[in-house]
Every structure is written in structure tokens, then in C-alpha cells.
Short mmCIF file of C-alpha atoms in Angstrom, two decimals:
data_model
loop_
_atom_site.label_atom_id
_atom_site.label_comp_id
_atom_site.label_asym_id
_atom_site.label_seq_id
_atom_site.Cartn_x
_atom_site.Cartn_y
_atom_site.Cartn_z
CA MET W 1 -18.96 -1.75 -16.79
CA THR W 2 -20.01 -3.05 -13.40
CA SER W 3 -22.87 -0.80 -12.33
CA SER W 4 -23.89 -0.69 -8.71
CA SER W 5 -26.99 1.33 -9.50
CA SER W 6 -28.52 -1.05 -12.08
CA SER W 7 -30.61 -2.76 -9.40
CA SER W 8 -31.29 0.52 -7.58
CA PRO W 9 -29.48 -0.44 -4.39
CA SER W 10 -29.49 1.77 -1.33
CA VAL W 11 -26.67 4.26 -0.86
CA SER W 12 -25.34 2.13 2.00
CA ALA W 13 -25.03 -0.78 -0.43
CA ASN W 14 -23.05 1.50 -2.76
CA VAL W 15 -20.79 2.40 0.15
CA GLN W 16 -20.29 -1.25 1.02
CA TYR W 17 -19.49 -2.13 -2.57
CA LEU W 18 -16.98 0.77 -3.06
CA LYS W 19 -15.12 -0.36 0.06
CA SER W 20 -14.88 -3.94 -1.20
CA LEU W 21 -11.89 -5.63 -2.81
CA ASP W 22 -14.17 -6.81 -5.66
CA ALA W 23 -14.97 -3.22 -6.56
CA VAL W 24 -11.28 -2.34 -6.90
CA ARG W 25 -10.68 -5.04 -9.47
CA GLN W 26 -14.03 -4.69 -11.29
CA ARG W 27 -14.04 -0.93 -11.65
CA SER W 28 -10.42 -0.92 -12.83
CA ALA W 29 -11.33 -3.65 -15.32
CA SER W 30 -14.12 -1.39 -16.66
CA VAL W 31 -11.57 1.36 -17.37
CA TYR W 32 -9.23 -1.22 -18.95
CA GLU W 33 -12.04 -2.38 -21.32
CA LEU W 34 -12.39 1.23 -22.52
CA GLY W 35 -8.68 1.28 -23.20
CA GLN W 36 -9.01 -1.87 -25.35
CA GLN W 37 -11.71 0.06 -27.32
CA GLY W 38 -9.58 3.15 -27.70
CA ARG W 39 -11.96 5.23 -25.61
CA LEU W 40 -9.69 6.45 -22.83
CA GLN W 41 -9.36 10.18 -22.17
CA HIS W 42 -5.70 10.47 -21.15
CA PHE W 43 -3.79 7.32 -22.26
CA THR W 44 -3.33 5.05 -25.22
CA LEU W 45 -3.10 1.32 -24.44
CA ASP W 46 -0.79 -0.98 -26.41
CA GLU W 47 -1.48 -4.55 -25.29
CA THR W 48 1.16 -6.02 -27.51
CA LYS W 49 3.83 -4.75 -25.13
CA ILE W 50 2.39 -6.38 -22.02
CA VAL W 51 4.38 -9.55 -22.69
CA ASP W 52 7.58 -7.44 -22.76
CA VAL W 53 6.82 -6.34 -19.23
CA ALA W 54 6.12 -9.85 -18.09
CA GLU W 55 9.43 -11.08 -19.61
CA PHE W 56 11.28 -8.33 -17.82
CA VAL W 57 9.62 -9.22 -14.52
CA ILE W 58 10.44 -12.90 -15.01
CA SER W 59 14.11 -12.00 -15.75
CA LEU W 60 14.27 -10.11 -12.40
CA ILE W 61 12.67 -13.00 -10.54
CA THR W 62 15.22 -15.42 -12.08
CA ARG W 63 18.09 -13.03 -11.38
CA ASP W 64 17.28 -12.36 -7.75
CA HIS W 65 15.34 -15.43 -6.56
CA GLY W 66 15.68 -18.27 -9.05
CA THR W 67 12.03 -19.31 -9.05
CA ILE W 68 8.77 -17.65 -8.26
CA ASP W 69 8.13 -19.82 -5.19
CA SER W 70 11.34 -18.47 -3.67
CA VAL W 71 10.07 -14.88 -3.86
CA PRO W 72 8.69 -13.55 -0.57
CA THR W 73 5.36 -11.85 -0.73
CA HIS W 74 5.23 -8.06 -1.06
CA GLY W 75 4.97 -6.39 2.31
CA ARG W 76 6.58 -4.06 4.89
CA TRP W 77 8.69 -6.91 6.31
CA ARG W 78 10.96 -6.57 3.22
CA SER W 79 12.03 -3.10 4.33
CA TYR W 80 13.59 -4.64 7.42
CA CYS W 81 15.58 -7.33 5.63
CA VAL W 82 18.83 -5.42 5.22
CA THR W 83 22.59 -5.78 4.72
CA ILE W 84 24.77 -4.57 7.57
CA ASP W 85 28.51 -5.07 7.43
CA ASN W 86 28.06 -7.35 4.47
CA GLN W 87 25.72 -9.60 6.42
CA GLN W 88 22.05 -10.21 5.61
CA ARG W 89 19.91 -9.27 8.61
CA ASP W 90 16.18 -9.62 9.33
CA LEU W 91 15.51 -6.91 11.89
CA VAL W 92 11.93 -8.03 12.53
CA SER W 93 13.07 -11.60 13.31
CA GLU W 94 15.88 -10.28 15.48
CA HIS W 95 13.43 -8.27 17.56
CA VAL W 96 11.09 -11.24 17.90
CA ALA W 97 14.03 -13.43 19.07
CA GLN W 98 15.05 -10.88 21.68
CA TRP W 99 11.45 -10.58 22.99
CA ARG W 100 11.02 -14.35 23.15
CA ALA W 101 14.30 -14.62 25.11
CA ALA W 102 12.79 -12.13 27.60
CA ASP W 103 9.70 -14.44 28.04
CA VAL W 104 7.38 -12.38 25.78
CA SER W 105 4.73 -14.69 24.27
CA GLN W 106 4.73 -15.42 20.54
CA TRP W 107 1.25 -13.90 20.36
CA GLU W 108 2.42 -10.63 21.95
CA CYS W 109 5.37 -10.59 19.59
CA ALA W 110 2.87 -10.76 16.70
CA ARG W 111 0.89 -7.93 18.19
CA ARG W 112 4.00 -5.77 18.49
CA ILE W 113 5.02 -6.29 14.86
CA ILE W 114 1.43 -5.46 13.79
CA ASP W 115 1.71 -2.29 15.77
CA LEU W 116 4.97 -1.43 13.99
CA PHE W 117 3.72 -2.30 10.49
CA VAL W 118 0.48 -0.34 10.83
CA VAL W 119 2.26 2.84 11.84
CA SER W 120 5.02 2.27 9.35
CA VAL W 121 2.67 1.69 6.38
CA LEU W 122 0.43 4.69 7.21
CA ILE W 123 3.36 7.03 6.99
CA ASP W 124 4.79 5.41 3.88
CA ALA W 125 3.31 7.80 1.31
CA GLY W 126 5.79 9.13 -1.28
CA ALA W 127 8.66 11.00 0.30
CA GLY W 128 9.90 12.75 -2.83
CA SER W 129 13.31 12.49 -4.44
CA GLN W 130 15.05 15.07 -2.13
CA TRP W 131 14.46 13.57 1.32
CA LYS W 132 17.05 11.29 2.90
CA TYR W 133 17.29 9.33 6.21
CA GLN W 134 20.65 8.81 7.89
CA ASP W 135 20.68 5.57 9.83
CA LYS W 136 23.56 4.82 12.20
CA GLN W 137 23.85 1.24 11.00
CA LEU W 138 22.73 1.42 7.39
CA GLY W 139 23.87 4.83 6.27
CA ILE W 140 21.75 6.92 3.91
CA LEU W 141 18.38 5.60 2.91
CA THR W 142 15.72 7.21 0.67
CA ARG W 143 12.07 6.76 -0.20
CA THR W 144 10.20 3.80 1.23
CA GLU W 145 13.33 2.21 2.77
CA GLY W 146 14.10 5.43 4.57
CA LEU W 147 10.52 5.90 5.75
CA GLY W 148 10.36 2.32 6.98
CA MET W 149 13.61 2.52 8.87
CA ALA W 150 12.69 5.86 10.43
CA ALA W 151 9.44 4.30 11.64
CA LEU W 152 11.33 1.36 13.08
CA ARG W 153 13.77 3.58 14.95
CA MET W 154 10.89 5.65 16.34
CA PHE W 155 9.07 2.44 17.40
CA GLU W 156 12.25 1.21 19.16
CA SER W 157 12.56 4.46 21.05
CA GLY W 158 8.96 4.34 22.25
CA VAL W 159 7.64 7.32 20.30
CA PHE W 160 4.29 5.56 19.67
CA SER W 161 3.87 3.97 23.16
CA SER W 162 2.28 5.35 26.37
CA SER W 163 3.40 2.32 28.43
CA PRO W 164 6.07 2.88 31.09
CA THR W 165 6.97 -0.83 30.84
CA ASN W 166 6.75 -1.58 27.09
CA LYS W 167 8.09 0.87 24.61
CA PHE W 168 7.64 -1.66 21.74
CA GLN W 169 4.03 -0.87 21.00
CA ALA W 170 1.79 1.69 19.33
CA ASP W 171 -1.29 2.69 21.31
CA ALA W 172 -4.13 5.17 21.20
CA PRO W 173 -3.02 7.55 24.01
CA ALA W 174 0.50 8.05 22.57
CA LEU W 175 -0.68 8.43 19.03
CA ILE W 176 -3.41 10.97 19.88
CA LYS W 177 -0.83 13.08 21.76
CA LEU W 178 1.78 12.90 18.97
CA VAL W 179 2.92 16.30 17.91
CA ASP W 180 4.18 17.14 14.44
CA GLN W 181 7.68 17.89 15.63
CA GLN W 182 8.13 14.41 17.19
CA LEU W 183 7.57 12.85 13.77
CA LEU W 184 9.53 15.46 11.86
CA ASP W 185 12.45 14.89 14.19
CA GLY W 186 12.11 11.14 13.75
CA PHE W 187 12.27 11.65 9.98
CA GLN W 188 15.27 14.05 10.37
CA VAL W 189 13.38 16.78 8.55
CA SER W 190 15.12 20.15 8.22
CA ASP W 191 15.22 23.09 5.83
CA GLU W 192 17.88 21.16 3.88
CA ASN W 193 16.06 17.79 4.12
CA LEU W 194 12.45 18.40 3.26
CA LEU W 195 9.84 15.59 3.43
CA LEU W 196 6.66 15.81 1.43
CA GLY W 197 3.53 15.98 3.61
CA GLY W 198 5.39 15.62 6.94
CA SER W 199 2.71 17.24 9.07
CA ASN W 200 -0.02 15.32 7.24
CA ARG W 201 1.69 12.08 8.21
CA ALA W 202 1.59 13.16 11.92
CA GLU W 203 -2.15 13.96 11.51
CA LEU W 204 -2.76 10.47 10.08
CA LEU W 205 -1.20 8.91 13.17
CA ARG W 206 -3.24 11.14 15.49
CA ARG W 207 -6.34 10.02 13.54
CA LEU W 208 -5.16 6.45 13.91
CA GLY W 209 -5.14 6.89 17.67
CA MET W 210 -8.73 8.21 17.54
CA ALA W 211 -9.74 5.22 15.36
CA LEU W 212 -8.30 2.78 17.79
CA ASN W 213 -10.39 4.33 20.58
CA GLN W 214 -13.52 4.33 18.46
CA GLN W 215 -13.22 0.89 17.12
CA ASN W 216 -13.00 -1.17 20.33
CA LYS W 217 -14.48 -4.19 18.52
CA TYR W 218 -11.26 -4.65 16.55
CA PHE W 219 -8.64 -2.98 18.70
CA GLY W 220 -9.78 -3.18 22.30
CA GLY W 221 -8.16 -6.52 23.10
CA LYS W 222 -9.40 -9.43 25.19
CA CYS W 223 -7.30 -9.07 28.34
CA ALA W 224 -9.17 -9.74 31.59
CA CYS W 225 -7.89 -6.61 33.35
CA LYS W 226 -9.33 -4.27 30.70
CA THR W 227 -6.52 -1.78 31.41
CA HIS W 228 -4.45 -2.03 28.25
CA PRO W 229 -4.97 0.89 25.81
CA PRO W 230 -6.26 0.06 22.30
CA ARG W 231 -3.57 -1.06 19.88
CA PRO W 232 -3.51 -2.13 16.25
CA GLY W 233 -1.97 -5.40 17.38
CA PHE W 234 -5.17 -6.38 19.23
CA MET W 235 -6.72 -7.06 15.81
CA LEU W 236 -4.96 -10.44 16.09
CA ASP W 237 -7.28 -11.28 19.01
CA TYR W 238 -10.32 -10.21 16.99
CA LEU W 239 -9.23 -12.30 13.97
CA ALA W 240 -8.68 -15.39 16.13
CA GLY W 241 -12.33 -15.02 17.25
CA CYS W 242 -13.45 -14.91 13.59
CA ALA W 243 -11.94 -18.35 12.81
CA LYS W 244 -14.69 -20.58 11.39
CA THR W 245 -12.30 -23.52 11.50
CA PRO W 246 -9.35 -23.81 13.87
CA GLU W 247 -6.86 -21.07 13.19
CA THR W 248 -8.29 -20.28 9.75
CA VAL W 249 -9.81 -16.86 8.81
CA GLY W 250 -10.82 -15.34 5.49
CA ILE W 251 -9.26 -12.36 3.80
CA ASP W 252 -12.64 -10.66 4.15
CA ASP W 253 -12.27 -10.81 7.93
CA LEU W 254 -8.91 -9.05 7.77
CA TRP W 255 -10.15 -6.57 5.14
CA GLU W 256 -13.08 -5.62 7.41
CA VAL W 257 -10.62 -4.76 10.15
CA ILE W 258 -8.56 -2.63 7.72
CA ILE W 259 -11.28 -0.87 5.74
CA GLU W 260 -13.79 -0.34 8.59
CA GLY W 261 -11.53 -0.28 11.62
CA PHE W 262 -9.21 2.28 10.12
CA ALA W 263 -11.87 4.24 8.25
CA PRO W 264 -11.61 7.27 10.64
CA VAL W 265 -7.98 7.59 9.74
CA TRP W 266 -8.58 8.98 6.26
CA PRO W 267 -9.12 12.75 5.76
CA ALA W 268 -12.79 13.78 5.65
CA SER W 269 -12.09 15.79 2.52
CA ARG W 270 -11.79 12.62 0.47
CA THR W 271 -14.68 11.32 -1.64
CA GLN W 272 -17.79 10.91 0.49
CA LEU W 273 -21.09 9.11 -0.13
CA ASP W 274 -24.04 9.45 2.18
CA GLY W 275 -21.85 11.27 4.70
CA VAL W 276 -19.34 8.38 4.68
CA SER W 277 -15.70 9.16 3.88
CA LEU W 278 -14.64 6.48 1.34
CA GLY W 279 -10.85 6.96 1.56
CA ASP W 280 -8.87 6.23 -1.56
CA VAL W 281 -11.86 6.40 -3.97
CA TRP W 282 -12.00 8.84 -6.89
CA PRO W 283 -14.31 9.92 -9.71
CA CYS W 284 -13.04 8.63 -13.07
CA SER W 285 -14.47 10.82 -15.77
CA VAL W 286 -13.96 8.28 -18.53
CA LEU W 287 -16.50 5.98 -16.91
CA ASN W 288 -19.13 8.72 -16.68
CA ILE W 289 -18.61 9.79 -20.35
CA ASN W 290 -18.58 6.31 -21.82
CA THR W 291 -21.49 4.79 -19.95
CA ASN W 292 -24.58 3.88 -21.95
CA ASP W 293 -26.75 3.72 -18.87
CA GLN W 294 -29.05 6.74 -18.90
CA ASN W 295 -29.91 6.11 -15.24
CA SER W 296 -26.25 6.10 -14.28
CA SER W 297 -25.28 8.33 -11.40
CA SER W 298 -21.93 9.64 -10.32
CA VAL W 299 -21.62 6.58 -8.14
CA ASP W 300 -20.97 4.55 -11.26
CA ALA W 301 -17.96 6.67 -12.12
CA LEU W 302 -16.20 6.17 -8.78
CA VAL W 303 -13.13 3.96 -8.87
CA PRO W 304 -11.80 2.61 -5.56
CA PHE W 305 -8.11 1.76 -5.02
CA HIS W 306 -7.53 1.60 -1.26
CA LYS W 307 -3.85 1.43 -1.99
CA LEU W 308 -2.46 2.08 1.50
CA SER W 309 -5.14 -0.24 2.95
CA GLN W 310 -4.13 -2.98 0.59
CA TRP W 311 -0.41 -2.32 1.14
CA LEU W 312 -1.21 -2.63 4.86
CA THR W 313 -3.20 -5.88 4.30
CA TRP W 314 -0.39 -7.46 2.18
CA SER W 315 2.04 -6.45 4.99
CA LEU W 316 0.00 -7.80 7.87
CA LEU W 317 -0.80 -11.08 6.14
CA GLU W 318 2.82 -12.15 6.60
CA VAL W 319 2.76 -11.26 10.33
CA ILE W 320 -0.58 -12.98 10.93
CA VAL W 321 0.58 -16.16 9.22
CA ARG W 322 4.26 -16.33 10.23
CA LEU W 323 4.00 -15.01 13.83
CA GLY W 324 0.31 -15.37 14.64
CA GLY W 325 0.01 -18.91 13.32
CA LEU W 326 -3.25 -18.25 11.48
CA THR W 327 -4.13 -19.37 7.97
CA VAL W 328 -5.77 -16.76 5.74
CA LYS W 329 -7.93 -17.94 2.89
CA ASP W 330 -8.95 -16.18 -0.36
CA THR W 331 -5.96 -13.87 -0.57
CA HIS W 332 -6.44 -13.89 -4.34
CA LYS W 333 -9.09 -11.18 -3.83
CA LEU W 334 -6.31 -8.65 -3.13
CA THR W 335 -5.19 -6.59 -6.15
CA GLY W 336 -1.92 -5.16 -7.28
CA LEU W 337 -1.03 -1.78 -5.81
CA PRO W 338 -1.68 1.27 -8.05
CA GLU W 339 1.29 3.34 -7.07
CA TYR W 340 3.97 5.15 -9.05
CA ARG W 341 6.51 2.28 -9.33
CA ASN W 342 4.01 -0.21 -10.71
CA GLY W 343 2.28 2.38 -12.81
CA GLY W 344 5.53 3.92 -14.03
CA LEU W 345 6.64 0.52 -15.27
CA PHE W 346 3.80 0.44 -17.83
CA VAL W 347 4.54 3.90 -19.02
CA ASP W 348 8.26 3.41 -19.34
CA MET W 349 7.79 0.17 -21.22
CA GLN W 350 5.23 1.82 -23.56
CA VAL W 351 2.21 -0.23 -22.62
CA LEU W 352 0.63 3.11 -21.74
CA LYS W 353 1.28 6.39 -23.50
CA LEU W 354 0.17 9.67 -21.99
CA ASP W 355 -1.66 11.89 -24.42
CA GLU W 356 0.34 14.85 -25.61
CA LYS W 357 -2.09 17.45 -24.32
CA ASP W 358 -1.76 15.94 -20.78
CA GLN W 359 2.02 15.74 -21.16
CA ILE W 360 2.10 19.46 -21.88
CA ARG W 361 -0.31 20.22 -19.05
CA GLY W 362 1.70 18.13 -16.56
CA LEU W 363 5.02 19.72 -17.51
CA ALA W 364 3.41 23.18 -17.00
CA HIS W 365 2.64 22.40 -13.40
CA PRO W 366 4.54 24.98 -11.28
CA GLN W 367 6.34 22.25 -9.28
CA ALA W 368 7.10 20.01 -12.27
CA LYS W 369 10.76 19.37 -13.13
CA LYS W 370 11.63 16.93 -15.86
CA VAL W 371 8.48 14.79 -15.93
CA PRO W 372 4.76 15.81 -15.95
CA LEU W 373 3.29 16.38 -12.51
CA PHE W 374 -0.35 16.08 -11.45
CA ASP W 375 -2.36 16.24 -8.23
CA GLY W 376 -3.52 12.89 -6.91
CA SER W 377 -7.14 13.61 -7.73
CA ASP W 378 -6.38 14.61 -11.34
CA PRO W 379 -8.25 12.54 -13.95
CA VAL W 380 -4.91 11.55 -15.49
CA ILE W 381 -3.80 9.94 -12.22
CA VAL W 382 -7.12 8.19 -11.53
CA GLU W 383 -7.18 6.70 -15.09
CA TRP W 384 -3.47 5.71 -14.76
CA ARG W 385 -4.07 3.97 -11.43
CA ALA W 386 -7.09 2.02 -12.69
CA LEU W 387 -5.21 0.83 -15.75
CA THR W 388 -2.32 -0.20 -13.47
CA VAL W 389 -4.50 -2.44 -11.37
CA ALA W 390 -5.81 -4.23 -14.45
CA LEU W 391 -2.41 -4.48 -16.09
CA LEU W 392 -0.86 -6.02 -12.97
CA ASP W 393 -3.40 -8.83 -13.24
CA LYS W 394 -2.44 -9.31 -16.92
CA VAL W 395 1.27 -9.46 -16.14
CA ALA W 396 0.68 -11.88 -13.26
CA GLU W 397 -1.27 -14.20 -15.50
CA ILE W 398 1.57 -14.37 -18.04
CA VAL W 399 4.11 -14.93 -15.26
CA LYS W 400 1.93 -17.77 -13.92
CA GLN W 401 1.65 -19.42 -17.33
CA LYS W 402 5.44 -19.24 -17.86
CA CYS W 403 6.65 -19.98 -14.32
CA CYS W 404 4.03 -22.42 -13.11
CA ALA W 405 3.55 -24.56 -16.20
CA LEU W 406 3.08 -27.68 -14.11
CA GLY W 407 0.17 -26.07 -12.21
CA ASP W 408 1.94 -25.71 -8.90
CA VAL W 409 1.08 -22.13 -8.07
CA PRO W 410 2.51 -20.83 -4.72
CA ASP W 411 0.12 -19.04 -2.39
CA MET W 412 -0.21 -15.26 -2.44
CA PHE W 413 1.02 -15.40 -6.01
CA LEU W 414 0.26 -11.80 -6.97
CA GLY W 415 2.12 -10.60 -3.94
CA ARG W 416 5.20 -12.51 -5.13
CA VAL W 417 4.91 -10.97 -8.57
CA LEU W 418 4.71 -7.52 -7.04
CA GLU W 419 7.76 -8.12 -4.93
CA GLY W 420 9.85 -10.06 -7.35
CA GLY W 421 8.56 -8.29 -9.50
CA THR W 422 6.74 -5.33 -10.97
CA TRP W 423 7.59 -2.92 -8.15
CA LYS W 424 11.31 -3.67 -8.56
CA ALA W 425 11.08 -3.48 -12.34
CA GLY W 426 9.44 -0.07 -12.11
CA ARG W 427 12.21 1.22 -9.84
CA GLU W 428 15.01 -0.21 -12.01
CA MET W 429 13.46 1.14 -15.19
CA ALA W 430 13.17 4.60 -13.63
CA ALA W 431 16.80 4.51 -12.50
CA GLU W 432 17.92 3.56 -15.99
CA LEU W 433 15.87 6.18 -17.83
CA ARG W 434 16.16 9.02 -15.29
CA SER W 435 19.36 8.30 -13.41
CA ASP W 436 19.58 11.77 -11.89
CA THR W 437 16.30 11.63 -9.98
CA LYS W 438 15.07 7.99 -10.36
CA ASP W 439 11.62 9.52 -10.54
CA PRO W 440 8.74 7.73 -12.25
CA PRO W 441 7.74 8.94 -15.76
CA ILE W 442 4.74 10.73 -14.26
CA ASN W 443 4.91 12.40 -10.88
CA ILE W 444 2.24 12.90 -8.32
CA VAL W 445 1.93 15.80 -5.86
CA SER W 446 2.16 13.99 -2.48
CA ASP W 447 0.32 15.17 0.58
CA GLY W 448 1.65 12.35 2.72
CA THR W 449 -1.60 10.46 2.80
CA LEU W 450 -2.25 8.91 -0.63
CA PHE W 451 0.72 7.09 -2.12
#
């Protein structure tokens, strides 16, 4: 196990480590190693079935894209590539074309899409199987597609903007003043159309507004007049200033903006260390029990995931590259996303088997229906998510060996595997095995801020 206390670092060094991308992969790998040794607390790992998952993923890539290099990377942009009247439409590109025709600069177009994606991703936690969104053009949408479209329609109507001249932005004043009902109305929530964690999503956006005000370094912008309110899109200006070579930045520069700039967004009740709220970081009891280090502290048992932060990073990469014209290096540091579609795939395909005692406990949850249900902080969920991160790397490696035999590996490879891909495979497997709800094999109580 990677132990951050073996050299007695300061607490601030522990905080820095637990916020890093390296820590996500390393701590998850530590849990996976225990699975290989049969020492997990809640799951049994069957590595012989990983190749079955990889073959299924490859079959979907072949079916839908032909080759891996034709698969777009995983990100929010995909939610806005839709079919309307039997025609494929890219709603993001259409907006950019309209803005450019109105003499909006390419740089400002990139800022606007960053604004949209940040808001859209932050309110993209699991909606539940009951909620639906009725779009005038697309009809009924559910889950992430519905949440994404609702966010776009609110963005188009200026819900997130305080500017009298530009409704196509998200800025601090408007987000801070956002009331729950505005968001609930935008999501079409009613007594007959309930959305999990609706009010918590509104609180996240208000906290986003406060974060934008507090983190002027990243979101204050570089305009000479100094009158524009802070916006997520101004991170593009910050990143341009980080370029060590012309128009080239590192993934660590972008990750700093996401993990530090948006740190005030996460609820203070989450795991804290030295008074710092760590976000999507959780104690994993199997690490504490199995450690041989007598000097180990609870810090060693913390596993970071930063799922929404990484989902946001994957999403913004595409905007920064395609619209901002920047090159981003070292994207291989990003990990797969430990959410219920990716994780559910490994349970449904029997790579992971939930222990019977936990199966019984999850089914006994008062809100459980046909599959076991657990709170997001439950040790079952933490262990499951850690295993998912490690298993996604295993699947991606097999896909690379089989699809890139000549050594020509496309950039952002893992993002393509996720999109092409494991996330889709998890959804299709759930629909096949549980056609009535299409739920994952293990459900998570959503508060609107975690998944």
C-alpha cells in the first residue's frame, strides 16, 4: 500500500497528496491488491472474467464506432450530440457557430462552453430512475441526458447569468442568488416527478458562485476594465498564462484549477483533514485492517476518487483543446470514473461479487427495491469504487493490446474506452438484466452531490 505517513510528512503534505490524481490511482490499486489476495471485506474478485468485460467493450466500440481512434473522449459534450427529426445534431457546435456569426470571439465561445459544462457537470449527480425531463425538441429524457439537457436549456434562458447583455454565461452574482425553486423548475420537478437531491444541487451552484468570488486567481479574468464578474470560463485565461511552451499546458495545471479552485463547492461535512474539506475522499476500512504498518494513521486508509472533479476535467479537456486551441499534456494521469455504470458493469459481469451478508443488509435498506442500496459513505460503496478505478485500468490495457497492436495509441485513450466503452456497457448490461428500472446491480442513496 502507498503510505503517505511512512516518511512522517506534514498534514498539509497529506492533504496535497489526497487531492492528487496519483493518489486516486495508487490508493485504488492498494485496495485491488488486497482483492487479489482474497482480503477484501465486502467483495470477491474474479480476475479471470476481466477479459470478458474487455471483449464486450471492444464489441461495442466496433459496433458503434468501428475503431478506437474514432471514439470521442468521454465528456459532457456527448450529452449535446443528439438526434432531432432523424438528423444528428451537435448543439454545442451549433451554439458556437451562431455566436461566431454574431462576431463573438473564438476565445469567448470557449469561455461560454466552459461555463455551461461546469454548471452542467456539478448538477449531474444521479437523478434516480423515476425522474424525467420533457424537452420540446427531444421528447422525454432521463438520467444524465435529461440533467444535461435541462442544464443547457437553463443556460440558454440566462438562469445562471447576471449580465443584461449576455445570457450565455454562468457568473458568481447569478449563482450566489440562485434559489432552489429556479433549479427545481428548470428540472421540471413536481410531486409526480421527483429528483433526488434537487435542493442540494442548487446549494452546490450557490457554493460555486462563492468559490468563483474567492478564487480570483483562476476565475477573475484578465480584462482591462475589471468589471466582468468571475466566471468558470475565465479559467481559460489562467491556463493560457500557465503555458510553458506556446499553447501547451499540463494536466496538472488544469487539475489545480479544478481541485483547488472549486474546493469551496464541496459540502464541509465531507472528509476533512487539518480543517481542509477534501471532497470525494472516504475512509476505506479494508486498508486500515490490512495494513502492517504499526505507525499507520487513519490518513493511510483514506481513498480519494474526486469523481465529479475528474468528470469535469475530462469534459473541459475537449473544450480547451477544440475551442481554446490549447494542447494539454499528461492526460494519462486521469483515471476512470468510479460511478455506478462503470462499477455496475463489473458486478453484472461477475468480476466482482458482493458478499452475501452485505447483499442482505443492502436489500434491508428502507428505500431499497430490487437491488441492494447503500449510502455513499458505506464501506461497501467505498470498496466498490476503489476496485472500479483499478479494474478500468485493467480493461483499458486489454483494449489497448487488442485494438492498438501496431502501437499507434490515440490520445486520451482511457477517455475513449470509457465513452466507447465501459460506461455504455454498464448501461446496456443493466438494461438487459433489469429492464424495468435499468438500475445498476447496487444502488447508492444520492444526495445530489456525489455521483
